[in-house]
Coordinates of C-alpha atoms in Angstrom, one line a residue:
Chain A
Q1 CA 59.9 142.6 169.5
Q2 CA 58.2 138.9 169.7
K3 CA 58.6 137.0 172.2
V4 CA 58.1 133.3 173.1
Q5 CA 58.0 131.1 176.0
Q6 CA 57.2 126.9 176.4
S7 CA 56.9 125.4 179.8
P8 CA 57.3 123.0 181.1
E9 CA 61.2 122.5 179.9
S10 CA 60.8 118.6 180.3
L11 CA 57.6 116.5 180.3
T12 CA 57.7 112.9 180.7
V13 CA 54.2 110.4 179.8
S14 CA 53.0 107.4 180.0
E15 CA 52.2 105.6 176.6
G16 CA 48.5 106.2 176.2
A17 CA 47.9 109.3 178.8
M18 CA 47.1 112.8 177.3
A19 CA 50.5 114.8 176.9
S20 CA 50.0 118.9 177.1
L21 CA 52.0 121.8 176.6
N22 CA 52.4 125.4 176.6
C23 CA 53.1 128.4 174.6
T24 CA 53.0 131.7 176.0
F25 CA 53.8 134.6 173.4
S26 CA 54.3 138.3 174.4
D27 CA 52.1 140.2 171.1
G28 CA 48.4 139.0 170.6
T29 CA 48.7 140.9 166.7
S30 CA 50.4 138.0 165.6
D31 CA 49.0 135.9 162.3
N32 CA 49.4 132.2 162.8
F33 CA 51.5 130.1 165.3
R34 CA 53.1 126.8 164.3
W35 CA 54.0 123.1 166.1
Y36 CA 57.1 121.5 165.1
R37 CA 58.5 118.4 166.4
Q38 CA 62.7 117.2 166.0
H39 CA 62.8 114.0 166.8
S40 CA 66.8 113.9 167.9
G41 CA 69.4 114.8 165.5
K42 CA 66.6 115.0 162.8
G43 CA 65.1 117.7 161.2
L44 CA 61.6 119.4 162.2
E45 CA 58.2 117.9 161.6
M46 CA 55.9 120.8 161.3
L47 CA 52.4 119.3 163.1
V48 CA 49.8 121.6 163.2
S49 CA 49.4 125.4 162.3
I50 CA 46.3 127.6 163.3
F51 CA 45.6 131.0 162.7
S52 CA 42.2 132.0 164.7
D53 CA 41.1 130.9 167.9
G54 CA 39.7 127.6 169.2
E55 CA 40.8 124.1 168.1
K56 CA 42.4 122.7 165.9
E57 CA 43.1 118.5 165.2
E58 CA 45.9 117.1 163.1
G59 CA 45.5 113.5 163.7
R60 CA 45.9 112.7 167.4
F61 CA 47.8 116.1 167.3
T62 CA 45.0 119.6 168.7
A63 CA 45.9 122.5 169.0
H64 CA 44.4 125.5 171.3
L65 CA 44.9 129.0 170.4
N66 CA 43.6 132.1 173.0
R67 CA 45.1 136.1 171.6
A68 CA 43.5 137.1 174.6
S69 CA 45.3 135.1 177.1
L70 CA 48.2 135.3 174.5
H71 CA 48.5 130.7 175.0
V72 CA 48.8 128.3 172.8
S73 CA 49.0 124.7 173.8
L74 CA 49.6 121.1 171.9
H75 CA 47.6 118.3 173.3
I76 CA 48.3 114.6 171.9
R77 CA 46.2 112.2 172.1
E78 CA 47.0 108.8 173.1
P79 CA 50.9 109.3 172.9
Q80 CA 53.3 106.6 172.0
P81 CA 57.1 106.4 172.8
S82 CA 57.7 106.9 169.1
D83 CA 56.5 111.2 169.6
S84 CA 59.5 110.8 172.7
A85 CA 61.2 114.2 170.6
V86 CA 61.7 117.9 171.5
Y87 CA 58.2 119.7 170.8
L88 CA 58.7 123.4 169.2
C89 CA 56.0 126.5 169.4
A90 CA 57.1 129.2 167.1
V91 CA 54.9 132.6 166.7
S92 CA 54.9 134.4 163.1
H93 CA 56.5 137.9 163.8
N94 CA 55.2 140.7 161.0
V95 CA 58.0 142.3 159.4
G96 CA 57.2 145.3 156.8
D97 CA 54.9 143.1 154.2
N98 CA 56.4 140.0 155.1
S99 CA 56.8 137.7 158.4
K100 CA 59.6 135.3 160.4
L101 CA 59.2 133.0 162.8
I102 CA 60.0 133.3 166.2
W103 CA 61.0 130.5 167.8
G104 CA 60.8 128.9 171.5
L105 CA 63.2 127.0 173.4
G106 CA 61.2 123.5 173.2
T107 CA 59.4 121.5 175.7
S108 CA 61.2 117.7 175.4
L109 CA 58.7 115.2 175.6
V110 CA 59.5 111.3 176.6
V111 CA 57.0 108.7 176.7
N112 CA 57.5 105.7 178.7
P113 CA 56.0 102.3 177.4
Chain B
E1 CA 55.9 116.4 151.3
A2 CA 59.3 118.5 150.6
A3 CA 62.2 117.4 150.4
V4 CA 64.7 119.0 151.8
T5 CA 68.4 118.0 151.6
Q6 CA 71.9 119.2 153.0
S7 CA 75.6 118.4 152.5
P8 CA 77.4 117.8 154.4
R9 CA 75.3 116.6 157.5
N10 CA 79.2 116.5 159.7
K11 CA 81.7 119.2 159.5
V12 CA 84.7 119.4 161.1
A13 CA 86.3 123.0 160.6
V14 CA 89.6 125.3 161.8
T15 CA 89.1 128.9 162.5
G16 CA 90.0 131.3 159.7
G17 CA 89.1 128.4 157.8
K18 CA 86.2 128.6 155.0
V19 CA 83.3 126.4 155.2
T20 CA 80.0 126.4 153.0
L21 CA 76.6 124.4 153.9
S22 CA 74.5 123.7 150.7
C23 CA 70.9 123.2 151.1
N24 CA 68.2 121.8 147.9
Q25 CA 65.0 122.0 147.9
T26 CA 63.0 119.2 145.4
N27 CA 60.0 121.3 145.3
N28 CA 60.0 124.8 143.6
H29 CA 59.3 126.3 147.0
N30 CA 60.4 130.5 147.0
N31 CA 61.3 130.9 150.1
M32 CA 64.8 129.5 151.6
Y33 CA 65.8 130.0 155.3
W34 CA 69.2 129.1 157.2
Y35 CA 68.8 129.2 160.5
R36 CA 71.1 127.9 163.6
Q37 CA 69.5 125.7 166.2
D38 CA 71.8 126.6 169.7
T39 CA 71.3 125.1 173.3
G40 CA 69.0 127.9 175.3
H41 CA 68.7 130.0 172.0
G42 CA 66.4 128.1 169.8
L43 CA 66.8 128.2 166.4
R44 CA 67.7 131.7 165.1
L45 CA 67.7 133.1 162.1
I46 CA 70.7 133.9 159.8
H47 CA 69.8 134.3 156.4
Y48 CA 66.7 133.6 154.2
S49 CA 65.8 134.3 150.5
Y50 CA 62.3 135.1 148.1
G51 CA 64.4 133.5 145.1
A52 CA 66.9 132.7 143.0
G53 CA 69.4 135.8 143.5
S54 CA 68.0 137.0 146.4
T55 CA 69.3 136.7 150.4
E56 CA 68.7 138.5 152.7
K57 CA 70.0 139.3 156.6
G58 CA 67.9 137.7 159.3
D59 CA 68.0 138.1 162.8
I60 CA 72.1 137.1 163.2
P61 CA 74.0 137.8 159.8
D62 CA 77.5 139.2 160.8
G63 CA 79.9 136.5 160.0
Y64 CA 78.0 135.0 157.5
K65 CA 76.6 135.0 153.9
A66 CA 74.5 133.2 151.6
S67 CA 74.3 132.5 147.8
R68 CA 70.8 131.4 146.1
P69 CA 72.2 130.8 142.5
S70 CA 68.7 128.9 141.8
Q71 CA 65.8 127.9 142.8
E72 CA 66.3 124.9 144.0
N73 CA 69.8 125.6 145.4
F74 CA 71.1 127.6 149.0
S75 CA 74.0 127.9 150.2
L76 CA 75.7 129.8 153.6
I77 CA 79.2 130.5 153.8
L78 CA 81.6 131.5 156.3
E79 CA 84.7 132.8 155.3
L80 CA 86.2 132.7 158.1
A81 CA 85.2 130.5 161.0
T82 CA 85.0 130.9 164.7
P83 CA 84.2 128.3 167.1
S84 CA 81.7 130.8 167.9
Q85 CA 79.8 129.7 165.2
T86 CA 80.3 125.6 166.9
S87 CA 76.0 125.3 166.2
V88 CA 73.6 122.8 163.9
Y89 CA 73.1 124.3 161.2
F90 CA 69.5 123.8 159.8
C91 CA 68.1 124.9 156.4
A92 CA 63.8 125.4 155.4
S93 CA 61.7 125.9 152.3
G94 CA 58.6 127.1 152.3
P95 CA 55.7 128.3 149.4
D96 CA 55.3 131.7 150.7
W97 CA 56.4 133.2 154.4
E98 CA 52.5 132.5 155.3
D99 CA 52.9 128.5 155.0
T100 CA 54.8 125.9 156.4
Q101 CA 58.0 125.6 156.4
Y102 CA 59.7 121.8 155.2
F103 CA 63.4 121.3 157.2
G104 CA 66.5 119.9 156.0
P105 CA 68.0 117.2 158.4
G106 CA 70.1 119.4 159.3
T107 CA 74.3 119.9 159.7
R108 CA 77.0 120.2 162.2
L109 CA 79.0 122.1 162.4
L110 CA 82.5 121.9 164.8
V111 CA 85.4 125.0 164.2
L112 CA 88.2 123.8 166.0

């Protein structure tokens, strides 16, 4: 079964400095890769999904996928204190004709003013 | 943006009691999901549904039942609640398996 690991567990950056989060997975045949954000006590908000090797940008959030390296990253440009949250990586896993998401444990990001 | 609501937002139950968590979505999505989130485990899929009348087992279905009486509503039922079911439960909906899942705000359940 697909295994998803995120690093680092926690990350502190200053406002305006690039934040980079990592996600590794065990099965490179997955179809899609998603990054979600969860503010404390809230539900999850999807930030970006990526299906092909390379880069996908959604506003200040950019995902990089390299299937050969079993790695997908999230880069947050000009992070703000309001970006402080837990960031979750989710990787699709095929089950018969359908697929489900396998989730990482998250990276806790703190952005200091 | 998809609207997914959950009720109650917080619940305290006693061991052996019956608990029903409700989820409603107003975007006509076919798929709905129930997850639980625990420290050290991440999100784990309990049950899911393809549409009204369908329920399927996820990765950790034991101790839980689900009901999808309509396109909009998906319930999670704990017939005999146990302390190990203390967790935060999230409902999500999505148009299809390959599409974005939209999450509700979560229900915090404490079983004493």
